[in-house]
Short mmCIF file of C-alpha atoms (C1' of nucleotides) in Angstrom, two decimals:
data_model
loop_
_atom_site.label_atom_id
_atom_site.label_comp_id
_atom_site.label_asym_id
_atom_site.label_seq_id
_atom_site.Cartn_x
_atom_site.Cartn_y
_atom_site.Cartn_z
CA MET Q 169 131.08 111.83 94.88
CA PRO Q 170 130.84 108.17 93.75
CA GLY Q 171 127.31 107.76 95.08
CA LYS Q 172 126.32 106.17 98.35
CA LEU Q 173 124.21 103.52 96.65
CA ASP Q 174 127.19 102.25 94.72
CA ASP Q 175 128.97 101.52 98.00
CA LEU Q 176 125.91 99.77 99.33
CA LYS Q 177 125.68 97.71 96.16
CA THR Q 178 129.24 96.56 96.73
CA LEU Q 179 128.36 95.73 100.31
CA GLN Q 180 125.33 93.72 99.18
CA LYS Q 181 127.41 91.73 96.72
CA ASN Q 182 129.98 90.91 99.38
CA LEU Q 183 127.34 89.91 101.90
CA ALA Q 184 125.58 87.82 99.27
CA ARG Q 185 128.73 85.71 98.89
CA GLN Q 186 128.20 84.55 102.46
CA ILE Q 187 124.68 83.28 101.81
CA LYS Q 188 124.43 79.52 102.22
CA LEU Q 189 121.67 77.54 100.55
CA ALA Q 190 121.06 73.99 101.76
CA PRO Q 191 118.02 71.78 102.34
CA LEU Q 192 116.53 71.76 105.82
CA SER Q 193 117.03 68.42 107.58
CA HIS Q 194 113.34 68.24 108.47
CA LEU Q 195 110.13 70.24 108.45
CA PRO Q 196 110.35 72.74 111.36
CA ARG Q 197 107.69 72.88 114.05
CA LEU Q 198 108.38 76.46 115.15
CA ILE Q 199 108.10 78.94 112.30
CA GLY Q 200 108.65 82.64 112.82
CA GLY Q 201 107.11 85.57 110.98
CA ALA Q 202 108.62 89.08 110.73
CA ASP Q 203 106.99 92.28 109.49
CA VAL Q 204 107.36 96.06 109.79
CA SER Q 205 104.93 98.98 109.84
CA TYR Q 206 105.56 102.71 110.10
CA ILE Q 207 104.29 105.49 112.32
CA GLU Q 208 104.34 109.22 111.85
CA PRO Q 209 107.43 111.08 113.01
CA GLY Q 210 109.64 108.62 111.15
CA TYR Q 211 109.53 105.51 113.31
CA ALA Q 212 109.29 101.85 112.38
CA ILE Q 213 107.61 99.10 114.38
CA GLY Q 214 109.12 95.67 113.85
CA ALA Q 215 107.26 92.58 115.01
CA VAL Q 216 108.23 88.92 115.21
CA VAL Q 217 105.93 86.05 116.11
CA VAL Q 218 106.72 82.38 116.71
CA TYR Q 219 104.09 80.07 115.31
CA ASP Q 220 103.80 76.48 116.49
CA LEU Q 221 102.70 74.36 113.54
CA GLU Q 222 101.47 71.49 115.72
CA LYS Q 223 99.48 73.64 118.10
CA GLY Q 224 98.37 75.79 115.21
CA LYS Q 225 98.91 79.00 117.15
CA VAL Q 226 101.34 81.75 118.05
CA ILE Q 227 103.32 80.86 121.19
CA GLU Q 228 105.33 84.07 121.49
CA GLU Q 229 105.48 87.53 119.98
CA THR Q 230 107.80 90.49 120.40
CA TYR Q 231 108.22 93.91 118.86
CA ALA Q 232 110.55 96.88 118.82
CA VAL Q 233 110.45 100.51 117.74
CA GLU Q 234 113.27 102.27 115.93
CA LYS Q 235 113.77 105.61 114.28
CA VAL Q 236 113.85 105.17 110.51
CA THR Q 237 117.23 106.20 109.14
CA PHE Q 238 117.11 104.95 105.58
CA PRO Q 239 114.58 105.78 102.83
CA TYR Q 240 112.69 103.21 100.86
CA ILE Q 241 114.57 102.47 97.69
CA PRO Q 242 113.69 99.35 95.66
CA GLY Q 243 116.64 96.99 95.99
CA PHE Q 244 117.80 98.44 99.32
CA LEU Q 245 114.89 97.63 101.63
CA SER Q 246 117.06 95.69 104.08
CA PHE Q 247 119.01 98.78 105.12
CA ARG Q 248 115.71 100.25 106.24
CA GLU Q 249 114.12 97.25 107.97
CA VAL Q 250 116.88 94.96 109.26
CA PRO Q 251 117.70 97.14 112.32
CA VAL Q 252 114.22 97.12 113.86
CA LEU Q 253 113.68 93.46 113.05
CA LYS Q 254 116.96 92.43 114.69
CA LYS Q 255 115.95 94.37 117.77
CA ALA Q 256 112.56 92.68 117.94
CA PHE Q 257 113.99 89.22 117.29
CA ALA Q 258 116.52 89.63 120.11
CA LYS Q 259 113.67 89.91 122.60
CA LEU Q 260 112.36 86.41 121.84
CA LYS Q 261 112.84 83.81 124.55
CA ILE Q 262 112.05 80.99 122.17
CA LYS Q 263 113.78 81.17 118.81
CA PRO Q 264 111.98 79.78 115.74
CA GLU Q 265 113.75 77.18 113.59
CA VAL Q 266 113.10 79.19 110.46
CA LEU Q 267 111.87 82.75 109.90
CA LEU Q 268 109.46 83.94 107.20
CA VAL Q 269 110.19 87.53 106.18
CA ASP Q 270 107.96 90.02 104.39
CA GLY Q 271 110.10 90.67 101.32
CA GLN Q 272 112.50 88.97 98.92
CA GLY Q 273 115.25 86.46 99.72
CA ILE Q 274 117.89 85.82 97.05
CA LEU Q 275 115.36 86.83 94.42
CA HIS Q 276 117.08 90.20 94.25
CA PRO Q 277 119.28 92.18 91.81
CA ARG Q 278 122.41 91.41 93.87
CA GLY Q 279 121.17 88.32 95.67
CA LEU Q 280 120.54 90.04 98.98
CA GLY Q 281 116.88 90.78 99.63
CA LEU Q 282 115.58 91.62 103.12
CA ALA Q 283 115.18 87.95 104.11
CA SER Q 284 118.73 87.11 103.05
CA HIS Q 285 120.27 90.09 104.79
CA LEU Q 286 118.31 89.44 108.00
CA GLY Q 287 119.16 85.74 107.93
CA LEU Q 288 122.82 86.59 107.64
CA GLU Q 289 122.63 89.00 110.58
CA LEU Q 290 120.69 86.57 112.78
CA ASN Q 291 122.48 83.49 111.49
CA ILE Q 292 119.27 81.48 111.19
CA PRO Q 293 117.34 79.99 108.25
CA THR Q 294 115.10 82.61 106.60
CA ILE Q 295 112.64 82.62 103.73
CA GLY Q 296 111.49 85.60 101.69
CA VAL Q 297 107.76 85.84 101.00
CA ALA Q 298 106.86 88.94 98.99
CA LYS Q 299 103.48 90.12 97.81
CA LYS Q 300 104.89 91.66 94.65
CA PRO Q 301 107.78 90.81 92.30
CA LEU Q 302 111.00 92.80 92.30
CA ILE Q 303 112.98 91.05 89.59
CA GLY Q 304 112.93 87.88 87.52
CA GLU Q 305 111.03 86.25 84.69
CA PHE Q 306 108.08 83.99 85.29
CA GLU Q 307 104.72 82.70 84.11
CA LEU Q 308 101.63 82.88 86.29
CA PRO Q 309 100.58 79.61 87.96
CA GLU Q 310 97.05 78.32 87.46
CA ASP Q 311 94.45 79.59 89.90
CA LYS Q 312 94.67 76.57 92.18
CA PRO Q 313 96.14 76.39 95.72
CA GLY Q 314 99.65 74.95 95.67
CA ALA Q 315 100.29 75.69 92.01
CA PHE Q 316 103.59 77.44 91.35
CA CYS Q 317 105.99 78.48 88.60
CA PRO Q 318 109.75 79.01 88.71
CA ILE Q 319 111.22 82.52 88.64
CA PHE Q 320 114.39 82.93 86.60
CA ILE Q 321 117.24 85.40 86.79
CA ASN Q 322 119.78 84.91 84.04
CA GLY Q 323 118.44 81.46 83.32
CA GLN Q 324 118.77 80.38 86.94
CA VAL Q 325 115.80 79.47 89.12
CA LYS Q 326 115.98 81.74 92.16
CA GLY Q 327 112.43 81.49 93.48
CA VAL Q 328 108.83 80.58 92.71
CA VAL Q 329 105.51 82.34 92.22
CA LEU Q 330 103.13 80.45 94.48
CA ARG Q 331 99.35 80.38 94.46
CA THR Q 332 98.49 80.13 98.13
CA ARG Q 333 94.73 80.07 97.64
CA LYS Q 334 92.17 80.35 94.87
CA GLY Q 335 91.06 83.69 93.54
CA VAL Q 336 93.89 85.83 94.90
CA LYS Q 337 97.21 87.08 93.61
CA PRO Q 338 100.15 84.72 94.12
CA VAL Q 339 103.10 85.37 96.45
CA PHE Q 340 106.81 85.33 95.58
CA VAL Q 341 108.92 82.86 97.52
CA SER Q 342 112.72 82.61 97.60
CA PRO Q 343 115.24 81.27 100.10
CA GLY Q 344 116.87 83.85 102.31
CA HIS Q 345 119.75 82.06 104.05
CA LEU Q 346 120.61 78.58 105.37
CA ILE Q 347 117.82 76.92 103.36
CA ASP Q 348 117.22 76.05 99.72
CA LEU Q 349 114.27 76.78 97.46
CA GLU Q 350 112.77 73.31 97.77
CA SER Q 351 112.75 73.39 101.57
CA ALA Q 352 111.55 76.99 101.56
CA LEU Q 353 108.58 76.04 99.43
CA LYS Q 354 107.72 73.14 101.75
CA VAL Q 355 107.83 75.39 104.81
CA VAL Q 356 105.66 78.04 103.21
CA LYS Q 357 103.08 75.52 102.05
CA ALA Q 358 103.04 73.91 105.51
CA SER Q 359 102.36 77.25 107.17
CA LEU Q 360 99.36 78.19 105.05
CA SER Q 361 96.04 78.41 106.87
CA GLY Q 362 93.52 79.34 104.24
CA TYR Q 363 94.65 82.91 103.68
CA ARG Q 364 96.87 84.35 100.98
CA ILE Q 365 99.66 85.10 103.43
CA PRO Q 366 101.33 82.28 105.43
CA GLU Q 367 100.02 82.31 109.02
CA PRO Q 368 103.26 83.37 110.78
CA LEU Q 369 103.59 86.38 108.50
CA ARG Q 370 99.91 87.17 108.64
CA LYS Q 371 100.04 87.23 112.44
CA ALA Q 372 103.15 89.36 112.47
CA HIS Q 373 101.43 91.81 110.15
CA LEU Q 374 98.29 91.94 112.28
CA LEU Q 375 100.45 92.61 115.34
CA THR Q 376 102.32 95.37 113.61
CA GLN Q 377 99.07 97.02 112.55
CA ARG Q 378 97.52 96.68 116.00
CA LEU Q 379 100.55 98.28 117.64
CA ARG Q 380 100.44 101.13 115.13
CA GLY Q 381 96.82 101.78 116.05
CA GLU Q 382 97.51 101.73 119.80
CA CYS Q 383 100.31 104.19 119.22
CA ARG Q 384 98.09 106.69 117.44
CA ASN Q 385 95.65 106.96 120.34
CA ASN Q 386 98.38 107.47 122.91
CA SER Q 387 99.48 110.36 120.68
CA GLY Q 388 102.91 108.82 120.47
CA TRP Q 389 105.00 106.49 122.55
CA GLY Q 390 104.92 108.50 125.80
CA ASP Q 391 104.66 105.33 127.89
CA ARG Q 392 106.51 101.97 127.86
CA GLN Q 393 109.55 101.34 125.72
"C1'" DG K 225 117.27 107.31 77.39
"C1'" DC K 226 112.74 104.76 79.07
"C1'" DG K 227 110.24 102.02 82.13
"C1'" DA K 228 110.09 98.91 86.34
"C1'" DC K 229 110.66 98.99 90.96
"C1'" DA K 230 109.99 94.21 97.79
"C1'" DG K 231 108.01 97.49 102.04
"C1'" DA E 220 104.47 101.14 103.70
"C1'" DT E 221 100.62 104.94 104.19
"C1'" DC E 222 96.26 108.09 103.27
"C1'" DT E 223 90.81 105.70 103.62
"C1'" DT E 224 84.40 103.53 103.22
"C1'" DG E 225 81.76 101.15 101.25
"C1'" DT E 226 80.94 97.52 98.30
"C1'" DC E 227 80.88 93.40 94.97
"C1'" DG E 228 81.67 88.43 94.82
"C1'" DC E 229 82.72 83.63 96.51
#
DNA sequence: GCGACAG
DNA sequence: ATCTTGTCGC
């Protein structure tokens, strides 16, 4: 048997060829945030929020629950989280102009991190914002908000390590799809609100955690969808 | 072969 | 990601 992962690697490489990187025409006003959490008998909760930069608040949020069918394997996270995130995103009435995703974009062994794969499936601009590195060479930026250093893969800049606030670990930013690194960095910086994690993603994470807690008490998902 | 390894 | 309380520092 050739190995299932080898087939998926081929799939990732083919999908990666479809990734388009281009500057955004302007700074978006509606920025989305997508995150996933997990609950006991093998289920995933995917949440998406739409953050209005001008109002400085979330104007819509949706979520979905899906049975987890793929294990967590570094380099293959999208096969585990794209399904539930697509389902949650589909429920939005108002679509964000760009979506921040909890994970890598093109800063990936085969150029197809979660943000890239999801962007391709949704056909919208996406940006990968990860809390830890997966691949690439880089130096650490000084401990000052806004400071950043390029991340290289084979001599090519694929993303940046960004210091979002003083005294905390930096985050790893890379374009997912339909946006370039420069625009991605501008969007991320514009969506910071004093915390390490950009506001849209922070809110999506809080929602995901809140839903997980509500689920525990109801000893499952006996009610609602 | 060894170590690293998003969420 | 998840299992988990208090605690040290800005």
